[in-house]
mmCIF file with all atom_site columns, C-alpha atoms in Angstrom:
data_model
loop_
_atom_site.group_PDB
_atom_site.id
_atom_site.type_symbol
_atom_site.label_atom_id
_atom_site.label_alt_id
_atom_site.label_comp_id
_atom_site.label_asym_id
_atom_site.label_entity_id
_atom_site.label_seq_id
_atom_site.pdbx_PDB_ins_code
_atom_site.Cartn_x
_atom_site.Cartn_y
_atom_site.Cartn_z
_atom_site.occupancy
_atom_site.B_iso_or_equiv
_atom_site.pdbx_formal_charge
_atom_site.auth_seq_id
_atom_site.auth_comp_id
_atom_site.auth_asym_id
_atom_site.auth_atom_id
_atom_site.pdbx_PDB_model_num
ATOM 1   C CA . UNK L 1 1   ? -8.677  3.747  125.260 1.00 85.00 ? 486 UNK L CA 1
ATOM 2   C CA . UNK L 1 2   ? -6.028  2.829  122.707 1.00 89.00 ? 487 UNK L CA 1
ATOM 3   C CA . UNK L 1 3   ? -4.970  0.013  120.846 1.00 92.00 ? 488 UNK L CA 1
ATOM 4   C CA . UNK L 1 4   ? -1.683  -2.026 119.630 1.00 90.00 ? 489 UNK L CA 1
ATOM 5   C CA . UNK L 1 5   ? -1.639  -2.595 116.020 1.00 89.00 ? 490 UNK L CA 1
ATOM 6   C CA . UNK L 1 6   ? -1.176  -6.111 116.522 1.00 91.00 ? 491 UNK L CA 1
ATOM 7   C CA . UNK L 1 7   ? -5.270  -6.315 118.329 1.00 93.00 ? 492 UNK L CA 1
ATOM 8   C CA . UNK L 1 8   ? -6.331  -3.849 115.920 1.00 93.00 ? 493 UNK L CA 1
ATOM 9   C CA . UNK L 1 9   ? -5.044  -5.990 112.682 1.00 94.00 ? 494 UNK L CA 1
ATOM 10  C CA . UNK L 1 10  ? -6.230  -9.191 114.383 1.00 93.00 ? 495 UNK L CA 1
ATOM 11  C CA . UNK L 1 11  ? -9.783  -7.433 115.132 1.00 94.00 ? 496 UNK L CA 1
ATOM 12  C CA . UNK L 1 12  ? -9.967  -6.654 110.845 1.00 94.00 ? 497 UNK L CA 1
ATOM 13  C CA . UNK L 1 13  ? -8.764  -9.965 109.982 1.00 93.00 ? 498 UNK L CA 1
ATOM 14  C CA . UNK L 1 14  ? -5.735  -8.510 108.116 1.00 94.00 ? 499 UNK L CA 1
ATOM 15  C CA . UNK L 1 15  ? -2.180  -9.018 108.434 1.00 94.00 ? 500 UNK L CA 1
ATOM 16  C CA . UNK L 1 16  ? 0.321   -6.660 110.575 1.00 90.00 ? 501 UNK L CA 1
ATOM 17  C CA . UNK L 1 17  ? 1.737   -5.352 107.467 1.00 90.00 ? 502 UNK L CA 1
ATOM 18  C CA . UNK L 1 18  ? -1.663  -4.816 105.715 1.00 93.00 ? 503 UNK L CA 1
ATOM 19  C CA . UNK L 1 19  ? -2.617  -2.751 108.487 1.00 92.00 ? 504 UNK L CA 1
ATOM 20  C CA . UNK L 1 20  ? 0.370   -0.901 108.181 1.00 88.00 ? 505 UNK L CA 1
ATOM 21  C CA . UNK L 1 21  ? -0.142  -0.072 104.538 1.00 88.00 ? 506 UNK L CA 1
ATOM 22  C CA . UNK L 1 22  ? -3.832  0.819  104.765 1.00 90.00 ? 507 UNK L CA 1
ATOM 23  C CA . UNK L 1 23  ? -3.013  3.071  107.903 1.00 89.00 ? 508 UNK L CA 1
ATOM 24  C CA . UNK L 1 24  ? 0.012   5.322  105.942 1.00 86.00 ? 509 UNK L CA 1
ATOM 25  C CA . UNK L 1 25  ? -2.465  5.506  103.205 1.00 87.00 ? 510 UNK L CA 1
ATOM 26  C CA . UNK L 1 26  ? -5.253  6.877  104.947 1.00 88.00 ? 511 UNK L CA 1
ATOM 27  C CA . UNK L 1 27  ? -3.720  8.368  108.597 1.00 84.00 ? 512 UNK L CA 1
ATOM 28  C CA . UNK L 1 28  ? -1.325  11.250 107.253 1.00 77.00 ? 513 UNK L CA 1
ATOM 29  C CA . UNK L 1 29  ? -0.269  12.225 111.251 1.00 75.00 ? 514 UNK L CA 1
ATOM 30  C CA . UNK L 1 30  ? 0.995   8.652  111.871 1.00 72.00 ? 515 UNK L CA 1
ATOM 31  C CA . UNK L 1 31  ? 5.263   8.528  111.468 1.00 71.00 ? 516 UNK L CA 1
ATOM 32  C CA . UNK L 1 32  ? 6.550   6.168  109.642 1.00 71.00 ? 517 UNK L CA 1
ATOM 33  C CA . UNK L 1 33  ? 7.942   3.033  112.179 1.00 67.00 ? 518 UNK L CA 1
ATOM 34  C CA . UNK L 1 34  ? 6.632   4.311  115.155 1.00 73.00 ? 519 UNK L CA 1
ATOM 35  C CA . UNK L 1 35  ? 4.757   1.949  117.762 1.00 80.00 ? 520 UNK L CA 1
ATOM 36  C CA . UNK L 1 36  ? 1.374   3.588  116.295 1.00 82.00 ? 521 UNK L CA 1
ATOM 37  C CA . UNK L 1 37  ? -1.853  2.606  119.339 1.00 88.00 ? 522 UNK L CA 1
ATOM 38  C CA . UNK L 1 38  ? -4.925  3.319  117.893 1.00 91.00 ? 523 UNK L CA 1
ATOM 39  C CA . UNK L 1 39  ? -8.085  5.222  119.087 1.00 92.00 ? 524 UNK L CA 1
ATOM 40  C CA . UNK L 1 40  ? -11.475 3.781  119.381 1.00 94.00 ? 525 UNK L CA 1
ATOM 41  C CA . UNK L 1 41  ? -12.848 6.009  116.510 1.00 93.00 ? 526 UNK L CA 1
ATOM 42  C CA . UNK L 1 42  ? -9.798  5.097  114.318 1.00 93.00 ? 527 UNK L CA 1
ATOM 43  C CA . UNK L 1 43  ? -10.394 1.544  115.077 1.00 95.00 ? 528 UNK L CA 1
ATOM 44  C CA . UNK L 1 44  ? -14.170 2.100  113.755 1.00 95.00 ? 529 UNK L CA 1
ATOM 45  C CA . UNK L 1 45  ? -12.992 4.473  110.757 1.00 95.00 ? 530 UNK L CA 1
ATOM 46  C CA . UNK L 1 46  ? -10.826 1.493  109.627 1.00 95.00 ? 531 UNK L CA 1
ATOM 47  C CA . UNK L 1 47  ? -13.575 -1.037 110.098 1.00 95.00 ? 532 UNK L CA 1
ATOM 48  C CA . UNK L 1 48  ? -15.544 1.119  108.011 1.00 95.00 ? 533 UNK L CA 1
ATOM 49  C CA . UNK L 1 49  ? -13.125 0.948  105.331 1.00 95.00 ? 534 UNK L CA 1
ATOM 50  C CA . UNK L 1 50  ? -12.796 -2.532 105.564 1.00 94.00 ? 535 UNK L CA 1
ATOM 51  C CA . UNK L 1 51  ? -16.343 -3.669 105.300 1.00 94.00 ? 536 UNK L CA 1
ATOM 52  C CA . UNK L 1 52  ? -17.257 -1.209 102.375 1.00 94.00 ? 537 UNK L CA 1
ATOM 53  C CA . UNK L 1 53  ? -14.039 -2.232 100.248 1.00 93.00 ? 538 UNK L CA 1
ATOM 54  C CA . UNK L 1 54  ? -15.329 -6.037 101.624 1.00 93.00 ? 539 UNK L CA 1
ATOM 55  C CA . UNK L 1 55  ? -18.863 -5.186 100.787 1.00 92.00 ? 540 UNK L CA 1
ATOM 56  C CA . UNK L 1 56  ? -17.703 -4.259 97.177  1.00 90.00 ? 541 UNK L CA 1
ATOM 57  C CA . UNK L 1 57  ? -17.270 -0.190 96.999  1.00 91.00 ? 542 UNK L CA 1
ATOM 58  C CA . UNK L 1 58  ? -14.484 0.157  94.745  1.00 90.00 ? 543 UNK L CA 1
ATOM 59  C CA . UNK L 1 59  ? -10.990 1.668  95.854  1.00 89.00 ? 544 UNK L CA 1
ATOM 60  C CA . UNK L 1 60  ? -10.949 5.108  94.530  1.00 88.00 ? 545 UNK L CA 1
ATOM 61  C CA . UNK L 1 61  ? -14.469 6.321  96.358  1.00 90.00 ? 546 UNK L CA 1
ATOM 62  C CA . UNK L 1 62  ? -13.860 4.076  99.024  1.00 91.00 ? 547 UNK L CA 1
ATOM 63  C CA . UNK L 1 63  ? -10.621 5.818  99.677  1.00 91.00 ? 548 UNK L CA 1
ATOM 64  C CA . UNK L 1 64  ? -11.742 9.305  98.687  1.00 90.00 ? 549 UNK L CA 1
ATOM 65  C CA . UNK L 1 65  ? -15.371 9.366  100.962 1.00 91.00 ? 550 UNK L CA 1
ATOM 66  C CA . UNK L 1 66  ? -15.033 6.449  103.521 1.00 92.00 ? 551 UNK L CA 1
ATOM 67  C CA . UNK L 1 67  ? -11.824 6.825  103.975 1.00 91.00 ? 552 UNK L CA 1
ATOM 68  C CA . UNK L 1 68  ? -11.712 10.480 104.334 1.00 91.00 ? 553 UNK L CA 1
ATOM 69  C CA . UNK L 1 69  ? -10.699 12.372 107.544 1.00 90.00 ? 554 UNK L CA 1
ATOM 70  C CA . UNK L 1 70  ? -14.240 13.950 107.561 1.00 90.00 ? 555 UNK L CA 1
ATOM 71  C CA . UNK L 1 71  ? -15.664 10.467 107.566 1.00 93.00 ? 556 UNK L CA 1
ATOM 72  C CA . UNK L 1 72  ? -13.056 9.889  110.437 1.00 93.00 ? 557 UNK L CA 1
ATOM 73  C CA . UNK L 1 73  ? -14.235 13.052 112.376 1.00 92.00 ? 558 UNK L CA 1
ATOM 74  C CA . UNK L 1 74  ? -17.765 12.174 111.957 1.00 93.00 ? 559 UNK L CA 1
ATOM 75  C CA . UNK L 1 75  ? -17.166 8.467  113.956 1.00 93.00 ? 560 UNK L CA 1
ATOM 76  C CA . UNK L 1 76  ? -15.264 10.168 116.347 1.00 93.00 ? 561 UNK L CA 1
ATOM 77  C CA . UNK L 1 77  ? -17.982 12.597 117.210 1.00 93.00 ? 562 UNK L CA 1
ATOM 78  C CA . UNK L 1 78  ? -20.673 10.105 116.926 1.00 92.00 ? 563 UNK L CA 1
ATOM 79  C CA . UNK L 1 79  ? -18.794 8.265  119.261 1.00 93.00 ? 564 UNK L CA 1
ATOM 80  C CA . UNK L 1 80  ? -17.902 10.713 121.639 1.00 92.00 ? 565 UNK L CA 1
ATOM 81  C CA . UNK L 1 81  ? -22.027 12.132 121.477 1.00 92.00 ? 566 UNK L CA 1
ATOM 82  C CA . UNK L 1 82  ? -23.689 8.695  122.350 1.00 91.00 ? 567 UNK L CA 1
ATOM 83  C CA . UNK L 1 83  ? -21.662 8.470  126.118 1.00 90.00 ? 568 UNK L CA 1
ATOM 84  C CA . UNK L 1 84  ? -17.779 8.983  127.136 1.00 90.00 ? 569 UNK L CA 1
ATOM 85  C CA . UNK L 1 85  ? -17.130 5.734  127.754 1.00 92.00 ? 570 UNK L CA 1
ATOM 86  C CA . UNK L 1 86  ? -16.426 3.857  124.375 1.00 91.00 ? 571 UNK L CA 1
ATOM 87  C CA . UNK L 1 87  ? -18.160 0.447  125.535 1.00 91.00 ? 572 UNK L CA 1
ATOM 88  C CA . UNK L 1 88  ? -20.684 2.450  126.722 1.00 93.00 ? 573 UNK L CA 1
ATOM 89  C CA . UNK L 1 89  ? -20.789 4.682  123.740 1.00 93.00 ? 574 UNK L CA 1
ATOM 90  C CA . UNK L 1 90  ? -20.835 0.962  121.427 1.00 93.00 ? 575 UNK L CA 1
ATOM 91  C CA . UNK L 1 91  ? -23.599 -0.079 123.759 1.00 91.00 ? 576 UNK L CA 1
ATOM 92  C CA . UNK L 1 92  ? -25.702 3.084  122.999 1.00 91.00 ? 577 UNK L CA 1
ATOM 93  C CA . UNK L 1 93  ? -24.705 2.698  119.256 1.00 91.00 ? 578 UNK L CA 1
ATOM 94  C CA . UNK L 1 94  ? -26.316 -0.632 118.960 1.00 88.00 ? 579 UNK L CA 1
ATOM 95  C CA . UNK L 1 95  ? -29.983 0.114  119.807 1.00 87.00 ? 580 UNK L CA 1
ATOM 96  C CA . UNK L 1 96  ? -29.852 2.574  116.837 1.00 86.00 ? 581 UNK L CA 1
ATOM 97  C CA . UNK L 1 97  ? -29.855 1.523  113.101 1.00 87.00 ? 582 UNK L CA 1
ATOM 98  C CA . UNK L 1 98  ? -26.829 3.739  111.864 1.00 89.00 ? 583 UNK L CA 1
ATOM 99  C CA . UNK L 1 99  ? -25.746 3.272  108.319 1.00 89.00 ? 584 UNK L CA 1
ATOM 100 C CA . UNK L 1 100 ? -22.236 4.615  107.190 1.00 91.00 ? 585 UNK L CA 1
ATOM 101 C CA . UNK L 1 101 ? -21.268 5.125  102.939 1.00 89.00 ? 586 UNK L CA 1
ATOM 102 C CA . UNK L 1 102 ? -20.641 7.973  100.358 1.00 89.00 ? 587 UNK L CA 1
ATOM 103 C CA . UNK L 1 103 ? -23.264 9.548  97.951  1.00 85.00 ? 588 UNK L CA 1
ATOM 104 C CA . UNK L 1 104 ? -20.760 10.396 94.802  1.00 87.00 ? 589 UNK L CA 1
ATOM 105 C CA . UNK L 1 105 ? -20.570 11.130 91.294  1.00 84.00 ? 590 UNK L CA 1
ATOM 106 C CA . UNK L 1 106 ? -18.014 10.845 87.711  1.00 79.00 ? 591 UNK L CA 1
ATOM 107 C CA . UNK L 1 107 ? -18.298 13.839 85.806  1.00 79.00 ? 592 UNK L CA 1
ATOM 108 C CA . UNK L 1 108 ? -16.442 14.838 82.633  1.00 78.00 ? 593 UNK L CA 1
ATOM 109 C CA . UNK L 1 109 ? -14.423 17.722 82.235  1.00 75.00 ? 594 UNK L CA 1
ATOM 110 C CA . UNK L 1 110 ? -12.668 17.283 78.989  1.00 75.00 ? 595 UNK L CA 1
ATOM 111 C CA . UNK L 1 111 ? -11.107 15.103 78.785  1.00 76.00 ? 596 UNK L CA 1
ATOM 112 C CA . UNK L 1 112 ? -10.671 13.724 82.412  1.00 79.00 ? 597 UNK L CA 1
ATOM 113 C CA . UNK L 1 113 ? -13.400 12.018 84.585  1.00 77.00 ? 598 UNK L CA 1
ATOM 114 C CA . UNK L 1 114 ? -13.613 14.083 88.208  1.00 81.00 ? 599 UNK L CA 1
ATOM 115 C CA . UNK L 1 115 ? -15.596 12.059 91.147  1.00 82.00 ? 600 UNK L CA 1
ATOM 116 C CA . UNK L 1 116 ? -17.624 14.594 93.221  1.00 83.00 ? 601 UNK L CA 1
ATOM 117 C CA . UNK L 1 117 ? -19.245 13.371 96.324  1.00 86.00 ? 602 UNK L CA 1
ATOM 118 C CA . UNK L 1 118 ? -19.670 13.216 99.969  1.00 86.00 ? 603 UNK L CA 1
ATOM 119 C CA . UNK L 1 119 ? -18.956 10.744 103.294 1.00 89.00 ? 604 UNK L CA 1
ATOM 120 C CA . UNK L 1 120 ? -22.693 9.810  104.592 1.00 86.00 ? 605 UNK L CA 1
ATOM 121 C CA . UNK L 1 121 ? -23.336 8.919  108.363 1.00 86.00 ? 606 UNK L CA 1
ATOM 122 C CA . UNK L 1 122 ? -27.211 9.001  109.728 1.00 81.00 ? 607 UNK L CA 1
ATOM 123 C CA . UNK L 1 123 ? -29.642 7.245  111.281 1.00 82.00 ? 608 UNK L CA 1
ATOM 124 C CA . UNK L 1 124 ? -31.627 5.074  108.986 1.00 74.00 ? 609 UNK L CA 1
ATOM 125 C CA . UNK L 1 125 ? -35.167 5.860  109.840 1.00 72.00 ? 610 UNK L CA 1
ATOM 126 C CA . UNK L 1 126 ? -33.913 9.866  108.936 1.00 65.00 ? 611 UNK L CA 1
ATOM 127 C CA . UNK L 1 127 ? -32.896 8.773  105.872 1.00 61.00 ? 612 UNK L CA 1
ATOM 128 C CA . UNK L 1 128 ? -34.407 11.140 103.423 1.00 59.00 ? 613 UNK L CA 1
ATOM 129 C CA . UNK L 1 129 ? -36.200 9.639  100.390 1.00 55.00 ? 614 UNK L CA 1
ATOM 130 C CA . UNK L 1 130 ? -34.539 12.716 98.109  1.00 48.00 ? 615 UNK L CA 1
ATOM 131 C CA . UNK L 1 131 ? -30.814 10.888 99.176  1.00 56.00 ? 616 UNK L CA 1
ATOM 132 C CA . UNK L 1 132 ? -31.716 8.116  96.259  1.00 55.00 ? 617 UNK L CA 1
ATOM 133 C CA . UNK L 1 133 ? -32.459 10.316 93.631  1.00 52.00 ? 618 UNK L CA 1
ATOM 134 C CA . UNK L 1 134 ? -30.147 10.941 90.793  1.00 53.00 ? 619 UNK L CA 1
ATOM 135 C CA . UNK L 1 135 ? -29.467 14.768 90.501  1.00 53.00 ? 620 UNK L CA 1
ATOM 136 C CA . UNK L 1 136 ? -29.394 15.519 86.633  1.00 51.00 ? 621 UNK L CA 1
ATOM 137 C CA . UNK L 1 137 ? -26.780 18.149 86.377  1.00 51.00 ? 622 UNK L CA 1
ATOM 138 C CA . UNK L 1 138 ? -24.559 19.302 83.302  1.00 47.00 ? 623 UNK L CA 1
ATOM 139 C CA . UNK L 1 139 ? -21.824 16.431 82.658  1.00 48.00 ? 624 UNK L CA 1
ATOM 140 C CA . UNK L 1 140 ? -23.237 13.767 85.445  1.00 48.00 ? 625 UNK L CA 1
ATOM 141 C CA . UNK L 1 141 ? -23.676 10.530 84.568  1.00 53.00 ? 626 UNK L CA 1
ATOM 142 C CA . UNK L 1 142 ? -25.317 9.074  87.392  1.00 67.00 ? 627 UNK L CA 1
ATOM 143 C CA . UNK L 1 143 ? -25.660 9.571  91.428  1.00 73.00 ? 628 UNK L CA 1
ATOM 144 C CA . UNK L 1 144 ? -23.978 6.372  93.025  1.00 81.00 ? 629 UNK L CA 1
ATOM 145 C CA . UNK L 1 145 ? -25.298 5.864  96.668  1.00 82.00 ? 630 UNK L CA 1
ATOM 146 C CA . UNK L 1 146 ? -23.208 2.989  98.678  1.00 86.00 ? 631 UNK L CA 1
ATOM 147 C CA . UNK L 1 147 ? -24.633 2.429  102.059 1.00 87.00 ? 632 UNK L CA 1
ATOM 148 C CA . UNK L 1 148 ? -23.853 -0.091 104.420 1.00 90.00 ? 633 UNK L CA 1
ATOM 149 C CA . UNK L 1 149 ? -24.690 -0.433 108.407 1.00 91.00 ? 634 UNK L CA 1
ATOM 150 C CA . UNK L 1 150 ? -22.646 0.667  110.936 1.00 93.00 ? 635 UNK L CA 1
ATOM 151 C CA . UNK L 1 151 ? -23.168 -2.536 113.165 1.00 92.00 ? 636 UNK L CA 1
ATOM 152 C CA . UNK L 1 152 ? -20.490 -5.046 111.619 1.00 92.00 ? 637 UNK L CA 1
ATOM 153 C CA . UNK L 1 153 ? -17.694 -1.838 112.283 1.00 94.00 ? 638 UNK L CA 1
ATOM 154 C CA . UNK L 1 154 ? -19.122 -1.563 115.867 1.00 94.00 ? 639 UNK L CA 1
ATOM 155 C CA . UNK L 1 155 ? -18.332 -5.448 116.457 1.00 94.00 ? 640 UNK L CA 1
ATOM 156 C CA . UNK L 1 156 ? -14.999 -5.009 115.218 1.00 94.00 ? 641 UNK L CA 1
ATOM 157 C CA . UNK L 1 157 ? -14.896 -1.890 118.276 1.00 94.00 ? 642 UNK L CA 1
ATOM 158 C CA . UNK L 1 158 ? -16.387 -4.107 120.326 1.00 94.00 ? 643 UNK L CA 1
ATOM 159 C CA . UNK L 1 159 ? -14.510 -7.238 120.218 1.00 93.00 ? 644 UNK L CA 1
ATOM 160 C CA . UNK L 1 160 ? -11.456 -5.161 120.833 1.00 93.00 ? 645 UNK L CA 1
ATOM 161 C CA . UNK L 1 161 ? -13.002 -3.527 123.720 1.00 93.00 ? 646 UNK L CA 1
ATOM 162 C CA . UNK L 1 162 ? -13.860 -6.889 125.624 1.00 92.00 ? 647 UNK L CA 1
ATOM 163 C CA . UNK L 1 163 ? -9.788  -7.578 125.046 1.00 90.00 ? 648 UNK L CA 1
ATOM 164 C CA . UNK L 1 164 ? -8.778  -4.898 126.430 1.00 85.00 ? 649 UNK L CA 1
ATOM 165 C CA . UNK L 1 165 ? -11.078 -5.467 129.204 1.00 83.00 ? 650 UNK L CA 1
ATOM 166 C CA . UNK L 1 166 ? -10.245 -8.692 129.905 1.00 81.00 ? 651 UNK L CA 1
ATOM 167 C CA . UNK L 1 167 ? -6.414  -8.407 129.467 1.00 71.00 ? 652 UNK L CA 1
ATOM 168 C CA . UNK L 1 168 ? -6.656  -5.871 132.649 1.00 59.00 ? 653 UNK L CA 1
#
């Protein structure tokens, strides 16, 4: 199932342009001026994003973990593990408590600041009580955790979904 840009911008609540931007920045495969249609597991990846730039995480991990392709392979498998039907698979999604985010770091080398870290996507009841605490390593500040739940992406997936559906 794929998208126009125009649903997909409409489904974030962002402009036609904005979407643009955001997408060159964080799909490197998409050509420039081409009539892009998006994937379901984009169209989650993005909502991702969205709600953890919305829910405050600030640009450069947001970029860096949420919006990294691993974080986009992740969605696409989870997606394409819980059924192959993507309202299906959003269905299935639902019943569980899935939280997306990044688990990252600053550390000093120098005299530059490097951000180590990784893209986070599990079930919430897993979630393992170790995740929260800071690791005190040689030059580390502080462990940052963002989480955030997957359900407000999977509306986003869903609303678009029901479109498409009823469009046909």
């Amino acid at each position: 199932m794929r998208f126009g840009a125009g649903q997909v911008a409409g489904a974030l609540g962002m402009t036609h342009q904005a979407l643009g931007h955001l997408t060159r920045k964080l799909i490197a495969r998409k050509p420039p001026g081409y009539h892009y249609r998006y994937g379901c597991g984009e169209v989650l990846w993005l909502a991702c994003y969205r709600h953890a730039r919305a829910a405050g995480l600030e640009p450069a991990p947001a970029e860096l973990f949420i919006g990294s392709p691993g974080m986009h392979l992740m969605l696409e498998e989870l997606l394409t593990l819980a059924a192959p039907d993507p309202a299906q698979a959003v269905k299935r999604l639902r019943n569980i408590s899935i939280s997306f985010g990044a688990r990252y770091r600053f550390t000093e080398s120098g005299h530059e600041t490097e951000m180590h870290g990784e893209p986070l996507l599990f079930e919430v009841s897993r979630l393992p009580e170790k995740l929260m605490e800071p690791r005190p390593t040689a030059g580390v500040a502080e462990m940052t955790v963002f989480l955030a739940p997957l359900a407000q992406p999977l509306n986003v997936l869903t609303r678009l979904i029901e479109e498409n559906r009823n469009a046909t």
